mmCIF file of C-alpha atoms and ligand atoms in Angstrom:
data_model
loop_
_atom_site.group_PDB
_atom_site.id
_atom_site.type_symbol
_atom_site.label_atom_id
_atom_site.label_comp_id
_atom_site.label_asym_id
_atom_site.label_seq_id
_atom_site.Cartn_x
_atom_site.Cartn_y
_atom_site.Cartn_z
ATOM 1 C CA MET A 1330 22.222 -42.937 13.758
ATOM 2 C CA LYS A 1331 21.575 -41.331 10.682
ATOM 3 C CA ILE A 1332 25.122 -40.261 9.420
ATOM 4 C CA ILE A 1333 25.116 -37.278 8.029
ATOM 5 C CA ASP A 1334 28.267 -36.466 5.676
ATOM 6 C CA PHE A 1335 29.836 -32.793 4.936
ATOM 7 C CA ARG A 1336 32.875 -34.699 3.312
ATOM 8 C CA SER A 1337 32.252 -32.636 -0.001
ATOM 9 C CA ASP A 1338 30.309 -31.852 -2.135
ATOM 10 C CA THR A 1339 31.225 -34.228 -4.473
ATOM 11 C CA ILE A 1340 29.594 -37.523 -2.491
ATOM 12 C CA THR A 1341 26.082 -36.761 -4.139
ATOM 13 C CA LYS A 1342 24.635 -39.601 -5.618
ATOM 14 C CA PRO A 1343 21.523 -39.257 -8.807
ATOM 15 C CA THR A 1344 18.067 -38.342 -7.984
ATOM 16 C CA LEU A 1345 15.783 -40.817 -8.929
ATOM 17 C CA GLU A 1346 14.344 -38.176 -11.288
ATOM 18 C CA MET A 1347 18.556 -37.714 -12.774
ATOM 19 C CA ARG A 1348 18.085 -41.384 -13.299
ATOM 20 C CA GLU A 1349 15.148 -41.417 -15.116
ATOM 21 C CA ALA A 1350 17.067 -38.739 -17.249
ATOM 22 C CA ILE A 1351 19.845 -40.691 -17.498
ATOM 23 C CA ALA A 1352 17.566 -43.779 -18.853
ATOM 24 C CA LYS A 1353 16.182 -41.606 -21.365
ATOM 25 C CA ALA A 1354 18.691 -40.476 -23.018
ATOM 26 C CA GLU A 1355 19.449 -40.673 -26.486
ATOM 27 C CA VAL A 1356 22.936 -41.287 -27.257
ATOM 28 C CA GLY A 1357 25.613 -41.914 -30.079
ATOM 29 C CA ASP A 1358 28.961 -41.784 -30.906
ATOM 30 C CA ASP A 1359 30.705 -38.081 -29.517
ATOM 31 C CA VAL A 1360 33.655 -38.986 -31.085
ATOM 32 C CA PHE A 1361 31.772 -38.538 -34.081
ATOM 33 C CA GLY A 1362 30.133 -35.323 -32.893
ATOM 34 C CA ASP A 1363 26.888 -37.873 -32.848
ATOM 35 C CA ASP A 1364 25.555 -37.872 -29.953
ATOM 36 C CA PRO A 1365 22.400 -35.226 -29.424
ATOM 37 C CA THR A 1366 22.247 -35.215 -25.918
ATOM 38 C CA ILE A 1367 26.189 -33.547 -25.331
ATOM 39 C CA ASN A 1368 25.174 -31.587 -27.777
ATOM 40 C CA LYS A 1369 22.669 -30.083 -26.291
ATOM 41 C CA LEU A 1370 24.383 -29.647 -23.259
ATOM 42 C CA GLN A 1371 27.229 -28.342 -24.085
ATOM 43 C CA LYS A 1372 24.949 -25.633 -26.716
ATOM 44 C CA ALA A 1373 22.954 -24.431 -23.330
ATOM 45 C CA VAL A 1374 26.173 -23.828 -21.096
ATOM 46 C CA ALA A 1375 27.871 -22.437 -23.737
ATOM 47 C CA TYR A 1376 24.713 -20.039 -24.162
ATOM 48 C CA LEU A 1377 24.902 -19.659 -20.198
ATOM 49 C CA LEU A 1378 28.306 -18.754 -19.450
ATOM 50 C CA GLY A 1379 28.074 -16.309 -22.717
ATOM 51 C CA LYS A 1380 30.225 -18.035 -25.089
ATOM 52 C CA GLU A 1381 30.259 -19.281 -28.943
ATOM 53 C CA ALA A 1382 31.895 -23.008 -28.011
ATOM 54 C CA ALA A 1383 31.712 -25.464 -24.944
ATOM 55 C CA LEU A 1384 33.115 -29.148 -24.620
ATOM 56 C CA TYR A 1385 32.214 -31.809 -22.517
ATOM 57 C CA VAL A 1386 34.938 -33.516 -20.774
ATOM 58 C CA PRO A 1387 34.926 -35.966 -17.524
ATOM 59 C CA SER A 1388 36.520 -33.716 -14.743
ATOM 60 C CA GLY A 1389 37.573 -29.941 -13.290
ATOM 61 C CA THR A 1390 40.883 -31.079 -13.415
ATOM 62 C CA MET A 1391 40.716 -32.487 -17.399
ATOM 63 C CA ALA A 1392 38.669 -29.039 -17.796
ATOM 64 C CA ASN A 1393 41.665 -26.674 -16.098
ATOM 65 C CA GLN A 1394 44.435 -28.647 -17.871
ATOM 66 C CA ILE A 1395 43.411 -28.838 -21.554
ATOM 67 C CA SER A 1396 42.531 -24.987 -21.031
ATOM 68 C CA ILE A 1397 46.090 -24.209 -19.785
ATOM 69 C CA LYS A 1398 47.534 -26.821 -22.448
ATOM 70 C CA SER A 1399 45.101 -25.040 -25.097
ATOM 71 C CA HIS A 1400 46.537 -20.982 -23.989
ATOM 72 C CA THR A 1401 49.924 -22.199 -23.048
ATOM 73 C CA VAL A 1402 53.613 -22.982 -24.711
ATOM 74 C CA PRO A 1403 55.956 -25.078 -22.778
ATOM 75 C CA GLY A 1404 58.028 -22.658 -21.343
ATOM 76 C CA ASP A 1405 55.457 -20.249 -20.498
ATOM 77 C CA GLU A 1406 54.439 -19.115 -16.907
ATOM 78 C CA VAL A 1407 50.778 -18.735 -15.244
ATOM 79 C CA ILE A 1408 50.317 -16.537 -12.515
ATOM 80 C CA CYS A 1409 47.870 -18.326 -10.172
ATOM 81 C CA GLU A 1410 46.697 -17.934 -6.380
ATOM 82 C CA ARG A 1411 48.494 -19.642 -3.978
ATOM 83 C CA ASN A 1412 45.491 -22.125 -3.045
ATOM 84 C CA CYS A 1413 44.349 -22.295 -6.102
ATOM 85 C CA HIS A 1414 43.171 -25.945 -6.739
ATOM 86 C CA ILE A 1415 45.076 -25.888 -10.268
ATOM 87 C CA PHE A 1416 48.530 -25.617 -8.172
ATOM 88 C CA ASN A 1417 47.516 -27.336 -5.225
ATOM 89 C CA TYR A 1418 45.333 -30.337 -6.006
ATOM 90 C CA GLU A 1419 46.034 -31.522 -9.760
ATOM 91 C CA SER A 1420 48.829 -33.263 -8.916
ATOM 92 C CA GLY A 1421 51.752 -31.379 -10.297
ATOM 93 C CA ALA A 1422 49.419 -31.598 -14.368
ATOM 94 C CA PRO A 1423 50.701 -28.182 -15.158
ATOM 95 C CA ALA A 1424 53.909 -28.662 -15.431
ATOM 96 C CA PHE A 1425 53.366 -32.534 -16.419
ATOM 97 C CA LEU A 1426 51.143 -32.128 -19.513
ATOM 98 C CA SER A 1427 52.041 -28.228 -20.517
ATOM 99 C CA GLY A 1428 55.298 -27.776 -19.266
ATOM 100 C CA VAL A 1429 54.312 -24.435 -17.645
ATOM 101 C CA THR A 1430 54.987 -23.070 -14.332
ATOM 102 C CA LEU A 1431 54.010 -21.282 -11.950
ATOM 103 C CA ASN A 1432 53.821 -17.342 -10.205
ATOM 104 C CA LEU A 1433 52.060 -18.100 -7.363
ATOM 105 C CA GLN A 1434 50.238 -14.827 -5.488
ATOM 106 C CA GLU A 1435 49.667 -14.709 -2.105
ATOM 107 C CA GLY A 1436 45.897 -14.110 -1.405
ATOM 108 C CA TYR A 1437 43.641 -13.051 0.992
ATOM 109 C CA TYR A 1438 40.696 -16.178 1.212
ATOM 110 C CA GLY A 1439 41.208 -16.778 -2.858
ATOM 111 C CA VAL A 1440 41.308 -13.306 -3.814
ATOM 112 C CA PHE A 1441 44.638 -11.975 -5.459
ATOM 113 C CA THR A 1442 44.337 -7.681 -6.653
ATOM 114 C CA SER A 1443 45.453 -6.597 -9.995
ATOM 115 C CA GLU A 1444 48.420 -5.046 -8.618
ATOM 116 C CA GLN A 1445 49.822 -8.232 -7.363
ATOM 117 C CA VAL A 1446 49.307 -9.595 -11.137
ATOM 118 C CA GLU A 1447 51.169 -5.921 -13.061
ATOM 119 C CA ALA A 1448 54.266 -7.141 -10.412
ATOM 120 C CA ALA A 1449 54.399 -11.207 -10.995
ATOM 121 C CA LEU A 1450 54.224 -10.334 -15.190
ATOM 122 C CA ARG A 1451 57.726 -10.630 -16.464
ATOM 123 C CA PRO A 1452 59.384 -8.383 -18.224
ATOM 124 C CA ALA A 1453 60.129 -9.370 -21.765
ATOM 125 C CA ASP A 1454 63.467 -9.981 -22.149
ATOM 126 C CA HIS A 1455 65.422 -13.201 -22.784
ATOM 127 C CA HIS A 1456 66.262 -14.091 -19.038
ATOM 128 C CA PHE A 1457 62.145 -14.752 -18.273
ATOM 129 C CA ALA A 1458 58.989 -16.630 -19.239
ATOM 130 C CA PRO A 1459 56.855 -15.251 -20.981
ATOM 131 C CA SER A 1460 53.397 -14.987 -18.794
ATOM 132 C CA LYS A 1461 50.376 -15.561 -20.812
ATOM 133 C CA LEU A 1462 47.694 -16.342 -18.642
ATOM 134 C CA VAL A 1463 46.488 -16.068 -15.153
ATOM 135 C CA CYS A 1464 43.920 -18.070 -13.311
ATOM 136 C CA ILE A 1465 41.417 -17.181 -11.110
ATOM 137 C CA GLU A 1466 39.053 -19.638 -9.371
ATOM 138 C CA ASN A 1467 35.309 -18.884 -8.540
ATOM 139 C CA THR A 1468 33.772 -19.805 -5.632
ATOM 140 C CA HIS A 1469 37.506 -20.934 -3.866
ATOM 141 C CA ASN A 1470 37.871 -24.179 -2.354
ATOM 142 C CA ARG A 1471 40.276 -24.138 -0.237
ATOM 143 C CA ALA A 1472 39.494 -20.543 0.841
ATOM 144 C CA GLY A 1473 35.826 -21.732 1.987
ATOM 145 C CA GLY A 1474 33.858 -21.816 -1.197
ATOM 146 C CA THR A 1475 34.743 -17.702 -1.007
ATOM 147 C CA ILE A 1476 33.203 -15.497 -4.364
ATOM 148 C CA PHE A 1477 35.904 -13.720 -6.463
ATOM 149 C CA PRO A 1478 34.826 -10.175 -6.590
ATOM 150 C CA VAL A 1479 33.695 -8.686 -9.738
ATOM 151 C CA GLU A 1480 35.534 -5.504 -9.515
ATOM 152 C CA GLU A 1481 38.598 -7.105 -8.749
ATOM 153 C CA MET A 1482 38.078 -9.204 -11.243
ATOM 154 C CA GLN A 1483 37.512 -6.359 -13.602
ATOM 155 C CA ARG A 1484 40.573 -4.761 -13.191
ATOM 156 C CA ILE A 1485 43.154 -7.964 -13.601
ATOM 157 C CA ARG A 1486 41.229 -8.450 -17.224
ATOM 158 C CA GLU A 1487 42.510 -4.863 -17.778
ATOM 159 C CA VAL A 1488 45.614 -5.614 -17.125
ATOM 160 C CA ALA A 1489 46.035 -8.741 -19.038
ATOM 161 C CA ASP A 1490 44.916 -6.966 -22.167
ATOM 162 C CA LYS A 1491 47.581 -4.532 -21.444
ATOM 163 C CA HIS A 1492 50.431 -7.293 -21.560
ATOM 164 C CA GLY A 1493 48.730 -9.763 -23.783
ATOM 165 C CA MET A 1494 47.949 -12.159 -21.106
ATOM 166 C CA LYS A 1495 44.461 -14.575 -21.414
ATOM 167 C CA ILE A 1496 42.665 -15.151 -18.815
ATOM 168 C CA HIS A 1497 41.211 -18.723 -17.165
ATOM 169 C CA LEU A 1498 38.537 -18.730 -14.791
ATOM 170 C CA ASP A 1499 38.229 -22.114 -12.858
ATOM 171 C CA GLY A 1500 34.648 -21.957 -11.901
ATOM 172 C CA ALA A 1501 33.838 -25.564 -10.799
ATOM 173 C CA ARG A 1502 31.665 -24.051 -8.062
ATOM 174 C CA LEU A 1503 30.752 -20.720 -10.459
ATOM 175 C CA TRP A 1504 27.472 -21.759 -10.153
ATOM 176 C CA ASN A 1505 27.351 -21.634 -6.557
ATOM 177 C CA ALA A 1506 28.590 -17.584 -6.625
ATOM 178 C CA SER A 1507 25.662 -17.094 -9.114
ATOM 179 C CA ALA A 1508 22.919 -18.582 -6.717
ATOM 180 C CA ALA A 1509 24.266 -16.478 -3.506
ATOM 181 C CA THR A 1510 24.895 -12.891 -5.179
ATOM 182 C CA GLY A 1511 21.951 -13.214 -7.522
ATOM 183 C CA LEU A 1512 24.451 -12.324 -10.336
ATOM 184 C CA HIS A 1513 24.208 -13.909 -13.642
ATOM 185 C CA LEU A 1514 27.516 -16.271 -14.399
ATOM 186 C CA LYS A 1515 28.306 -13.948 -17.412
ATOM 187 C CA THR A 1516 29.333 -11.380 -14.416
ATOM 188 C CA TRP A 1517 32.417 -13.600 -14.119
ATOM 189 C CA THR A 1518 32.384 -15.102 -17.320
ATOM 190 C CA ASP A 1519 32.493 -12.173 -19.512
ATOM 191 C CA LEU A 1520 35.591 -11.292 -17.836
ATOM 192 C CA ALA A 1521 37.186 -14.807 -18.618
ATOM 193 C CA ASP A 1522 38.779 -16.257 -21.872
ATOM 194 C CA SER A 1523 38.156 -19.612 -20.782
ATOM 195 C CA VAL A 1524 36.017 -21.035 -18.068
ATOM 196 C CA SER A 1525 35.631 -24.425 -16.637
ATOM 197 C CA VAL A 1526 32.720 -25.526 -14.788
ATOM 198 C CA CYS A 1527 31.392 -29.101 -12.800
ATOM 199 C CA LEU A 1528 28.599 -30.476 -12.573
ATOM 200 C CA SER A 1529 29.657 -33.321 -10.325
ATOM 201 C CA LYS A 1530 30.093 -30.863 -7.184
ATOM 202 C CA GLY A 1531 26.799 -28.510 -5.977
ATOM 203 C CA MET A 1532 24.803 -29.971 -8.942
ATOM 204 C CA GLY A 1533 24.889 -33.016 -8.224
ATOM 205 C CA CYS A 1534 25.687 -35.335 -11.128
ATOM 206 C CA PRO A 1535 27.639 -38.568 -11.532
ATOM 207 C CA VAL A 1536 30.426 -37.320 -13.594
ATOM 208 C CA GLY A 1537 31.050 -34.454 -15.496
ATOM 209 C CA SER A 1538 33.039 -31.132 -16.650
ATOM 210 C CA LEU A 1539 32.554 -28.727 -19.165
ATOM 211 C CA ILE A 1540 35.052 -25.865 -20.640
ATOM 212 C CA ALA A 1541 33.690 -22.976 -22.915
ATOM 213 C CA GLY A 1542 35.368 -19.808 -25.082
ATOM 214 C CA SER A 1543 35.632 -19.072 -28.568
ATOM 215 C CA ALA A 1544 35.130 -21.412 -31.595
ATOM 216 C CA GLU A 1545 38.501 -21.403 -32.270
ATOM 217 C CA PHE A 1546 39.757 -22.131 -28.287
ATOM 218 C CA ILE A 1547 37.112 -24.497 -28.677
ATOM 219 C CA ASP A 1548 38.356 -26.582 -31.805
ATOM 220 C CA ARG A 1549 42.005 -26.448 -29.733
ATOM 221 C CA CYS A 1550 40.523 -27.770 -26.485
ATOM 222 C CA HIS A 1551 38.704 -30.641 -28.575
ATOM 223 C CA ARG A 1552 41.961 -32.000 -30.207
ATOM 224 C CA TYR A 1553 43.922 -32.181 -26.875
ATOM 225 C CA ARG A 1554 40.951 -33.787 -25.161
ATOM 226 C CA LYS A 1555 41.575 -36.593 -27.643
ATOM 227 C CA VAL A 1556 45.313 -36.588 -26.535
ATOM 228 C CA PHE A 1557 44.987 -36.289 -23.046
ATOM 229 C CA GLY A 1558 42.144 -40.059 -22.942
ATOM 230 C CA GLY A 1559 39.002 -37.641 -22.611
ATOM 231 C CA GLY A 1560 37.151 -38.694 -25.940
ATOM 232 C CA MET A 1561 34.051 -40.812 -24.904
ATOM 233 C CA ARG A 1562 31.053 -42.487 -27.050
ATOM 234 C CA GLN A 1563 27.991 -42.909 -25.855
ATOM 235 C CA ALA A 1564 28.440 -40.697 -22.568
ATOM 236 C CA GLY A 1565 25.385 -38.767 -23.152
ATOM 237 C CA LEU A 1566 24.608 -41.063 -20.528
ATOM 238 C CA LEU A 1567 26.046 -38.847 -17.978
ATOM 239 C CA ALA A 1568 25.431 -35.193 -20.402
ATOM 240 C CA ALA A 1569 21.353 -36.143 -19.348
ATOM 241 C CA ALA A 1570 22.288 -35.959 -15.487
ATOM 242 C CA GLY A 1571 23.806 -32.628 -16.300
ATOM 243 C CA ILE A 1572 21.272 -31.403 -18.403
ATOM 244 C CA TYR A 1573 18.467 -32.162 -15.519
ATOM 245 C CA ALA A 1574 20.885 -30.776 -13.104
ATOM 246 C CA ILE A 1575 21.050 -26.826 -15.019
ATOM 247 C CA GLU A 1576 16.912 -26.891 -15.289
ATOM 248 C CA ASN A 1577 16.857 -28.602 -11.458
ATOM 249 C CA HIS A 1578 19.485 -28.278 -9.397
ATOM 250 C CA ARG A 1579 20.874 -24.260 -9.337
ATOM 251 C CA GLU A 1580 18.014 -22.284 -7.910
ATOM 252 C CA ARG A 1581 18.379 -25.164 -4.384
ATOM 253 C CA LEU A 1582 21.862 -24.220 -3.967
ATOM 254 C CA LYS A 1583 20.769 -21.448 -2.033
ATOM 255 C CA ASP A 1584 19.908 -24.023 0.144
ATOM 256 C CA ASP A 1585 23.251 -25.441 0.366
ATOM 257 C CA HIS A 1586 24.536 -22.018 1.162
ATOM 258 C CA ALA A 1587 21.433 -21.006 4.216
ATOM 259 C CA ASN A 1588 22.466 -24.609 5.905
ATOM 260 C CA ALA A 1589 26.505 -23.527 5.136
ATOM 261 C CA ARG A 1590 25.696 -20.494 7.584
ATOM 262 C CA LEU A 1591 23.532 -22.816 9.861
ATOM 263 C CA LEU A 1592 26.798 -24.634 10.972
ATOM 264 C CA ALA A 1593 28.711 -21.986 10.409
ATOM 265 C CA GLU A 1594 26.992 -20.047 13.132
ATOM 266 C CA THR A 1595 26.525 -23.035 15.286
ATOM 267 C CA PHE A 1596 30.361 -23.396 15.631
ATOM 268 C CA ALA A 1597 31.292 -19.793 15.814
ATOM 269 C CA SER A 1598 29.203 -20.004 19.263
ATOM 270 C CA LEU A 1599 31.467 -23.109 20.631
ATOM 271 C CA THR A 1600 34.433 -22.618 23.141
ATOM 272 C CA GLY A 1601 37.666 -22.081 20.976
ATOM 273 C CA VAL A 1602 36.286 -21.682 17.372
ATOM 274 C CA LYS A 1603 37.273 -18.875 15.246
ATOM 275 C CA ILE A 1604 35.545 -19.003 11.950
ATOM 276 C CA ASP A 1605 34.070 -15.162 10.058
ATOM 277 C CA LEU A 1606 30.910 -15.206 8.943
ATOM 278 C CA ASP A 1607 32.057 -12.973 6.716
ATOM 279 C CA TYR A 1608 33.924 -15.297 4.772
ATOM 280 C CA VAL A 1609 31.146 -17.993 4.795
ATOM 281 C CA HIS A 1610 30.081 -17.008 1.514
ATOM 282 C CA THR A 1611 28.740 -20.544 -0.023
ATOM 283 C CA ASN A 1612 28.515 -24.257 1.133
ATOM 284 C CA ILE A 1613 31.283 -24.719 2.290
ATOM 285 C CA VAL A 1614 32.560 -24.069 6.153
ATOM 286 C CA ILE A 1615 36.260 -23.956 7.276
ATOM 287 C CA VAL A 1616 36.721 -24.216 10.911
ATOM 288 C CA GLU A 1617 39.617 -22.665 13.042
ATOM 289 C CA LEU A 1618 40.431 -23.812 16.051
ATOM 290 C CA THR A 1619 42.740 -22.596 19.165
ATOM 291 C CA ASP A 1620 44.040 -23.974 21.957
ATOM 292 C CA LYS A 1621 40.960 -23.470 24.020
ATOM 293 C CA ALA A 1622 39.272 -25.527 22.264
ATOM 294 C CA PRO A 1623 38.733 -29.524 23.496
ATOM 295 C CA PHE A 1624 39.667 -30.821 20.259
ATOM 296 C CA ASP A 1625 42.688 -30.116 17.808
ATOM 297 C CA GLY A 1626 41.107 -30.660 13.993
ATOM 298 C CA PRO A 1627 41.558 -34.635 13.071
ATOM 299 C CA GLY A 1628 40.414 -34.800 17.025
ATOM 300 C CA LEU A 1629 36.753 -32.946 16.268
ATOM 301 C CA ALA A 1630 36.940 -34.369 12.942
ATOM 302 C CA GLU A 1631 36.715 -38.135 14.913
ATOM 303 C CA ALA A 1632 34.230 -37.332 17.218
ATOM 304 C CA ALA A 1633 32.075 -35.974 15.480
ATOM 305 C CA ALA A 1634 32.731 -39.447 13.337
ATOM 306 C CA GLY A 1635 31.875 -41.768 16.619
ATOM 307 C CA GLN A 1636 28.512 -38.976 16.813
ATOM 308 C CA HIS A 1637 27.595 -39.980 12.740
ATOM 309 C CA VAL A 1638 28.950 -36.467 11.701
ATOM 310 C CA ARG A 1639 31.196 -36.440 8.918
ATOM 311 C CA PHE A 1640 33.453 -34.111 7.881
ATOM 312 C CA LEU A 1641 37.241 -33.506 6.924
ATOM 313 C CA ALA A 1642 39.952 -32.097 9.181
ATOM 314 C CA THR A 1643 41.996 -30.264 6.317
ATOM 315 C CA ALA A 1644 45.004 -28.907 9.166
ATOM 316 C CA PRO A 1645 46.068 -29.754 12.894
ATOM 317 C CA ASP A 1646 43.811 -26.902 13.236
ATOM 318 C CA LYS A 1647 41.415 -27.091 10.732
ATOM 319 C CA VAL A 1648 37.832 -29.016 9.456
ATOM 320 C CA ARG A 1649 35.748 -28.537 6.790
ATOM 321 C CA LEU A 1650 32.289 -29.024 6.046
ATOM 322 C CA VAL A 1651 31.024 -28.737 2.671
ATOM 323 C CA THR A 1652 27.005 -28.514 2.211
ATOM 324 C CA HIS A 1653 25.207 -30.317 -0.786
ATOM 325 C CA LEU A 1654 22.099 -31.806 -1.976
ATOM 326 C CA ASP A 1655 22.221 -35.218 0.126
ATOM 327 C CA VAL A 1656 22.068 -33.235 3.473
ATOM 328 C CA ASN A 1657 18.802 -31.328 3.886
ATOM 329 C CA ARG A 1658 17.537 -28.626 6.602
ATOM 330 C CA GLU A 1659 16.930 -31.383 9.101
ATOM 331 C CA ASP A 1660 19.992 -33.198 8.321
ATOM 332 C CA VAL A 1661 21.660 -30.037 9.387
ATOM 333 C CA GLU A 1662 19.828 -29.157 12.286
ATOM 334 C CA GLU A 1663 20.540 -32.347 13.601
ATOM 335 C CA ALA A 1664 24.205 -32.455 13.249
ATOM 336 C CA CYS A 1665 24.661 -28.920 14.816
ATOM 337 C CA ASN A 1666 22.557 -30.606 18.110
ATOM 338 C CA ARG A 1667 24.972 -33.663 17.619
ATOM 339 C CA ILE A 1668 27.860 -30.884 17.577
ATOM 340 C CA ARG A 1669 27.156 -28.945 20.921
ATOM 341 C CA LEU A 1670 26.856 -31.632 22.668
ATOM 342 C CA LEU A 1671 30.436 -32.741 21.944
ATOM 343 C CA TRP A 1672 31.368 -29.131 23.396
ATOM 344 C CA THR A 1673 30.164 -30.174 26.485
ATOM 345 C CA VAL A 1674 30.712 -33.489 27.729
HETATM 346 C C1 LIG B 928 37.127 -29.953 -7.531
HETATM 347 C C2 LIG B 928 37.674 -29.035 -8.396
HETATM 348 C C3 LIG B 928 38.527 -29.089 -9.649
HETATM 349 C C4 LIG B 928 38.380 -30.443 -10.155
HETATM 350 O O1 LIG B 928 37.523 -31.250 -10.628
HETATM 351 P P1 LIG B 928 38.130 -32.749 -10.827
HETATM 352 O O2 LIG B 928 36.481 -33.272 -10.945
HETATM 353 O O3 LIG B 928 37.537 -33.635 -9.119
HETATM 354 O O4 LIG B 928 38.610 -33.113 -11.263
HETATM 355 C C5 LIG B 928 38.652 -27.928 -10.107
HETATM 356 N N1 LIG B 928 38.973 -27.048 -9.432
HETATM 357 C C6 LIG B 928 38.321 -26.359 -8.404
HETATM 358 C C7 LIG B 928 38.129 -24.896 -7.797
HETATM 359 C C8 LIG B 928 37.319 -27.718 -7.822
HETATM 360 O O5 LIG B 928 36.866 -27.706 -6.665
#
């Protein structure tokens, strides 16, 4: 039986065509700025995101952390959403690397409001840490791939401008938000001072993320990339995969979204499953199990694994499935059949 793996969109392996692009890449020492393929990728991503410059870095975590470092000084405060990646999954790095505190806001499917930001801001009084940065995640990973509404981001931008704060957009899956809505990436990035994007998720690359922003900001990021140990040499081999993905893997994200919808609808039809289909926006499906379901989260993940359908239990009553380049429509239909069967035995 074929293994169908929905654990994450990071598990994809480079396609043959991507490997060919990697093999042909022209390279140089990027610490000297000599790698033509990295330079080309940075230029292309800066253009796509509507920013003056971009910087290639090894991971999304490094992209976010260099951005936070470049926007703040130790003792500053950063406003972000409670379930965001920066707070939950980056190993405490904002405190570790930048010496900042996080002022966490309760979101609804990852979305917090301009009113919350306004209320969270610290007054200019020496009892308080200065609020310097707001971080927004789009799409929101832990909330289930949800898209941050442009109108709310616009209002947060106004609050940030009024109070001299910057905005960093954690756009690890911004590609998905754009593909799902048909809106240009710039719809969101125009409202942010800095943006991070990942190539190693839905885009199917083995490695790589970028930060984009003003030339002056990216110059500061370049320094911190060296400080954090992220300066690479002939990494054009990796950047070539990124260029290939930007040219060939963006349109097909819509297939991942259609596949996620099919999974969500299948689960929604089963006893004891709670899932709000209005909040399945992109390639992540979070399935909540009630007392009426024959399994709890870990039990379901284990039973499905027994049928070679893999996904993660993310809470005692939740599992998460992520669609990606390495599962096609047939695989997803087959997985749905196997999942339905689990409810009949
Ligand atoms: C995966 C992810 C990151 C970090 O990416 P890594 O490359 O795994 O370090 C950052 N933000 C979000 C929203 C993510 O989903």
